[in-house]
Structure formats: C-alpha cells, structure tokens
Amino acid sequence: PDISALGFRHILDVIRRDRPQPDWDTAERSLRALFPGLVFRDAATWAAVTRNTFRTGSDGRLPFDWDVAVARPLLARGAASGDLWRLFRAARPFPMLALRGAESDVLSAEYFDRMAVEKPDLERLTVAGTGHAPMLDEPEIVSAIDDFLDRI
C-alpha cells in the first residue's frame, strides 16, 4: 500500500526512456547498472531477467520489452495514487501472505512492518539475498506459498 519515494522515482527514471543494447551481455550489464539495488542469487536468474526485460528489435538491437509511454501517467501523477492503506485495511478479513525481498528499495522494511500492524494476522516472509521483486521461485517462497495455499 506504500512504496519508497526514492525507489519509485528511480524506477520511473529507468522505464521512461528506452536504452537499446547491442547484445545480450551488454544488456545484462546495462540492467545491473540501471538497477544496482536489484539483487538475484545467481547468474541464471540475471540472464532470465535480462531476457524478460529486453527483446530483439527489427534492427537487431535489444530495446526494452515494454512501451516507455507507460511512465507518462505515473510521472504526471507522482507517487500519490490515493490512500492505498485504506484499501489494504479493507482486505483485513481475508487471508494474506506478503513477500518482500530484503534488499528491496521499493517496499521498505518500515512499510512492511506497518502492514503487519494494520493486519495483525498477515503472514509475512522477507527473503534474504533478493531485491524487489522476488522471482517467486526462491525455495523459501515456494514453500511459504504452498503452505499458505494448503491452509486457506
């Protein structure tokens, strides 16, 4: 229901302008430089994220695989998008599992803790060694999701 203003601004700065790359190795290095707070546990995950971030363009270069215009309404509006805490509180009656990468610069530990205050039965997992957002294939996440789904 809340994100770090610094993380939000950084993401918008990146997604608003395409940065075509000449090859996959350069694309991965570029991605790592653009998101220094993005943390993955291994090289295979970085390669997969790179392949999901860029695509092969008609000229053979690798542009982002999204429309950079997606940033326009977010830039116009800023981080303010209404009171999402109110919406989060409205979900109190429902079982909920929240996941956070320990290195996230988007979902701060402070906001994650506040979520638990707002919803005391919130099941939470912070995943060490990963940023925003976890890939959801981390063993501890797979186990937490399976356990959560078995209970609800």
mmCIF file of C-alpha atoms in Angstrom:
data_model
loop_
_atom_site.group_PDB
_atom_site.id
_atom_site.type_symbol
_atom_site.label_atom_id
_atom_site.label_comp_id
_atom_site.label_asym_id
_atom_site.label_seq_id
_atom_site.Cartn_x
_atom_site.Cartn_y
_atom_site.Cartn_z
ATOM 1 C CA PRO A 1 0.000 0.000 0.000
ATOM 2 C CA ASP A 2 3.028 2.311 0.058
ATOM 3 C CA ILE A 3 6.325 2.444 -1.725
ATOM 4 C CA SER A 4 9.579 4.220 -1.113
ATOM 5 C CA ALA A 5 9.556 7.548 -2.958
ATOM 6 C CA LEU A 6 13.211 7.122 -3.867
ATOM 7 C CA GLY A 7 12.621 3.650 -5.327
ATOM 8 C CA PHE A 8 9.548 4.893 -7.205
ATOM 9 C CA ARG A 9 11.435 7.826 -8.762
ATOM 10 C CA HIS A 10 14.311 5.578 -9.787
ATOM 11 C CA ILE A 11 12.011 3.069 -11.478
ATOM 12 C CA LEU A 12 10.252 5.868 -13.374
ATOM 13 C CA ASP A 13 13.592 7.329 -14.473
ATOM 14 C CA VAL A 14 14.549 3.946 -15.929
ATOM 15 C CA ILE A 15 11.288 2.906 -17.593
ATOM 16 C CA ARG A 16 10.547 6.269 -19.212
ATOM 17 C CA ARG A 17 13.388 6.111 -21.772
ATOM 18 C CA ASP A 18 14.451 3.191 -23.921
ATOM 19 C CA ARG A 19 18.091 2.201 -23.888
ATOM 20 C CA PRO A 20 18.605 -0.280 -26.776
ATOM 21 C CA GLN A 21 21.603 -2.554 -26.275
ATOM 22 C CA PRO A 22 23.766 -4.185 -28.945
ATOM 23 C CA ASP A 23 23.870 -7.716 -27.457
ATOM 24 C CA TRP A 24 22.685 -9.818 -24.508
ATOM 25 C CA ASP A 25 25.860 -9.487 -22.439
ATOM 26 C CA THR A 26 25.764 -5.707 -22.730
ATOM 27 C CA ALA A 27 22.039 -5.745 -21.968
ATOM 28 C CA GLU A 28 22.665 -7.630 -18.727
ATOM 29 C CA ARG A 29 25.467 -5.255 -17.716
ATOM 30 C CA SER A 30 23.184 -2.324 -18.507
ATOM 31 C CA LEU A 31 20.368 -3.801 -16.427
ATOM 32 C CA ARG A 32 22.713 -4.359 -13.491
ATOM 33 C CA ALA A 33 23.930 -0.749 -13.766
ATOM 34 C CA LEU A 34 20.407 0.669 -14.085
ATOM 35 C CA PHE A 35 19.170 -1.246 -11.040
ATOM 36 C CA PRO A 36 22.098 -1.527 -8.612
ATOM 37 C CA GLY A 37 19.651 -2.457 -5.853
ATOM 38 C CA LEU A 38 18.261 -5.358 -7.857
ATOM 39 C CA VAL A 39 19.634 -8.487 -6.280
ATOM 40 C CA PHE A 40 19.372 -12.022 -7.588
ATOM 41 C CA ARG A 41 21.003 -15.106 -6.164
ATOM 42 C CA ASP A 42 22.666 -16.433 -9.295
ATOM 43 C CA ALA A 43 23.768 -15.743 -12.865
ATOM 44 C CA ALA A 44 20.964 -17.840 -14.345
ATOM 45 C CA THR A 45 18.354 -15.601 -12.754
ATOM 46 C CA TRP A 46 20.095 -12.478 -14.041
ATOM 47 C CA ALA A 47 20.128 -13.983 -17.543
ATOM 48 C CA ALA A 48 16.403 -14.822 -17.325
ATOM 49 C CA VAL A 49 15.503 -11.352 -16.054
ATOM 50 C CA THR A 50 17.547 -9.793 -18.850
ATOM 51 C CA ARG A 51 15.747 -11.936 -21.452
ATOM 52 C CA ASN A 52 12.416 -10.830 -19.959
ATOM 53 C CA THR A 53 13.429 -7.152 -19.890
ATOM 54 C CA PHE A 54 14.722 -6.762 -23.442
ATOM 55 C CA ARG A 55 13.569 -8.108 -26.795
ATOM 56 C CA THR A 56 15.207 -8.355 -30.186
ATOM 57 C CA GLY A 57 14.181 -5.387 -32.305
ATOM 58 C CA SER A 58 13.803 -5.310 -36.074
ATOM 59 C CA ASP A 59 17.255 -3.682 -36.324
ATOM 60 C CA GLY A 60 18.870 -6.468 -34.259
ATOM 61 C CA ARG A 61 19.362 -4.241 -31.223
ATOM 62 C CA LEU A 62 17.715 -5.020 -27.884
ATOM 63 C CA PRO A 63 15.201 -2.404 -26.719
ATOM 64 C CA PHE A 64 13.155 -2.708 -23.534
ATOM 65 C CA ASP A 65 10.214 -5.072 -23.902
ATOM 66 C CA TRP A 66 7.664 -2.510 -22.749
ATOM 67 C CA ASP A 67 6.169 0.697 -24.035
ATOM 68 C CA VAL A 68 8.097 3.534 -22.378
ATOM 69 C CA ALA A 69 4.914 5.620 -22.572
ATOM 70 C CA VAL A 70 3.674 3.572 -19.589
ATOM 71 C CA ALA A 71 5.667 6.006 -17.432
ATOM 72 C CA ARG A 72 3.778 9.128 -18.568
ATOM 73 C CA PRO A 73 0.712 8.857 -16.318
ATOM 74 C CA LEU A 74 2.902 7.808 -13.407
ATOM 75 C CA LEU A 75 5.182 10.808 -13.937
ATOM 76 C CA ALA A 76 2.176 13.134 -14.149
ATOM 77 C CA ARG A 77 0.657 11.709 -11.001
ATOM 78 C CA GLY A 78 3.776 11.031 -8.962
ATOM 79 C CA ALA A 79 3.776 8.541 -6.119
ATOM 80 C CA ALA A 80 0.370 9.809 -4.969
ATOM 81 C CA SER A 81 -2.258 7.338 -6.074
ATOM 82 C CA GLY A 82 -4.868 7.704 -3.390
ATOM 83 C CA ASP A 83 -4.981 6.107 0.015
ATOM 84 C CA LEU A 84 -3.943 2.541 -0.671
ATOM 85 C CA TRP A 85 -3.681 1.897 3.067
ATOM 86 C CA ARG A 86 -7.460 2.250 3.205
ATOM 87 C CA LEU A 87 -7.776 -0.441 0.543
ATOM 88 C CA PHE A 88 -5.269 -2.627 2.380
ATOM 89 C CA ARG A 89 -7.301 -2.318 5.588
ATOM 90 C CA ALA A 90 -10.429 -3.304 3.636
ATOM 91 C CA ALA A 91 -8.745 -6.647 2.922
ATOM 92 C CA ARG A 92 -8.329 -7.444 6.639
ATOM 93 C CA PRO A 93 -10.968 -10.217 6.618
ATOM 94 C CA PHE A 94 -9.061 -12.197 4.009
ATOM 95 C CA PRO A 95 -6.035 -14.453 4.499
ATOM 96 C CA MET A 96 -2.958 -12.795 3.103
ATOM 97 C CA LEU A 97 0.683 -13.671 2.543
ATOM 98 C CA ALA A 98 3.086 -10.789 1.892
ATOM 99 C CA LEU A 99 6.551 -11.305 0.419
ATOM 100 C CA ARG A 100 9.462 -8.866 0.489
ATOM 101 C CA GLY A 101 12.974 -9.046 -0.873
ATOM 102 C CA ALA A 102 15.295 -7.951 1.930
ATOM 103 C CA GLU A 103 17.199 -5.680 -0.464
ATOM 104 C CA SER A 104 14.083 -4.002 -1.880
ATOM 105 C CA ASP A 105 14.264 -0.261 -2.420
ATOM 106 C CA VAL A 106 10.543 -0.219 -3.250
ATOM 107 C CA LEU A 107 8.890 -1.983 -0.312
ATOM 108 C CA SER A 108 10.779 -0.751 2.728
ATOM 109 C CA ALA A 109 11.094 -2.740 5.938
ATOM 110 C CA GLU A 110 9.220 0.119 7.636
ATOM 111 C CA TYR A 111 6.191 -0.209 5.321
ATOM 112 C CA PHE A 112 6.339 -3.999 5.578
ATOM 113 C CA ASP A 113 6.202 -3.698 9.375
ATOM 114 C CA ARG A 114 3.325 -1.231 9.124
ATOM 115 C CA MET A 115 1.399 -3.771 7.037
ATOM 116 C CA ALA A 116 1.657 -6.210 9.966
ATOM 117 C CA VAL A 117 0.377 -3.548 12.354
ATOM 118 C CA GLU A 118 -2.582 -2.827 10.073
ATOM 119 C CA LYS A 119 -3.305 -6.555 9.644
ATOM 120 C CA PRO A 120 -2.001 -8.487 12.675
ATOM 121 C CA ASP A 121 -2.706 -11.906 11.130
ATOM 122 C CA LEU A 122 -0.728 -11.045 7.999
ATOM 123 C CA GLU A 123 1.682 -13.815 7.110
ATOM 124 C CA ARG A 124 4.967 -12.279 6.023
ATOM 125 C CA LEU A 125 8.201 -13.515 4.593
ATOM 126 C CA THR A 126 11.319 -11.472 3.967
ATOM 127 C CA VAL A 127 13.694 -13.186 1.577
ATOM 128 C CA ALA A 128 17.390 -12.594 2.169
ATOM 129 C CA GLY A 129 19.645 -12.065 -0.805
ATOM 130 C CA THR A 130 16.994 -10.698 -3.153
ATOM 131 C CA GLY A 131 15.601 -7.298 -4.028
ATOM 132 C CA HIS A 132 12.367 -6.037 -5.495
ATOM 133 C CA ALA A 133 10.668 -8.066 -6.524
ATOM 134 C CA PRO A 134 11.465 -11.657 -5.589
ATOM 135 C CA MET A 135 11.248 -14.033 -8.526
ATOM 136 C CA LEU A 136 8.770 -16.305 -6.667
ATOM 137 C CA ASP A 137 10.885 -19.339 -7.457
ATOM 138 C CA GLU A 138 13.087 -18.984 -4.377
ATOM 139 C CA PRO A 139 12.733 -22.209 -2.351
ATOM 140 C CA GLU A 140 11.549 -20.427 0.790
ATOM 141 C CA ILE A 141 8.911 -18.544 -1.187
ATOM 142 C CA VAL A 142 7.673 -21.665 -2.962
ATOM 143 C CA SER A 143 7.382 -23.386 0.416
ATOM 144 C CA ALA A 144 5.606 -20.398 2.017
ATOM 145 C CA ILE A 145 3.110 -20.142 -0.852
ATOM 146 C CA ASP A 146 2.433 -23.889 -0.825
ATOM 147 C CA ASP A 147 1.918 -23.860 2.967
ATOM 148 C CA PHE A 148 -0.307 -20.783 2.743
ATOM 149 C CA LEU A 149 -2.457 -22.267 -0.013
ATOM 150 C CA ASP A 150 -2.761 -25.565 1.900
ATOM 151 C CA ARG A 151 -4.217 -23.658 4.860
ATOM 152 C CA ILE A 152 -6.740 -21.432 3.113
#
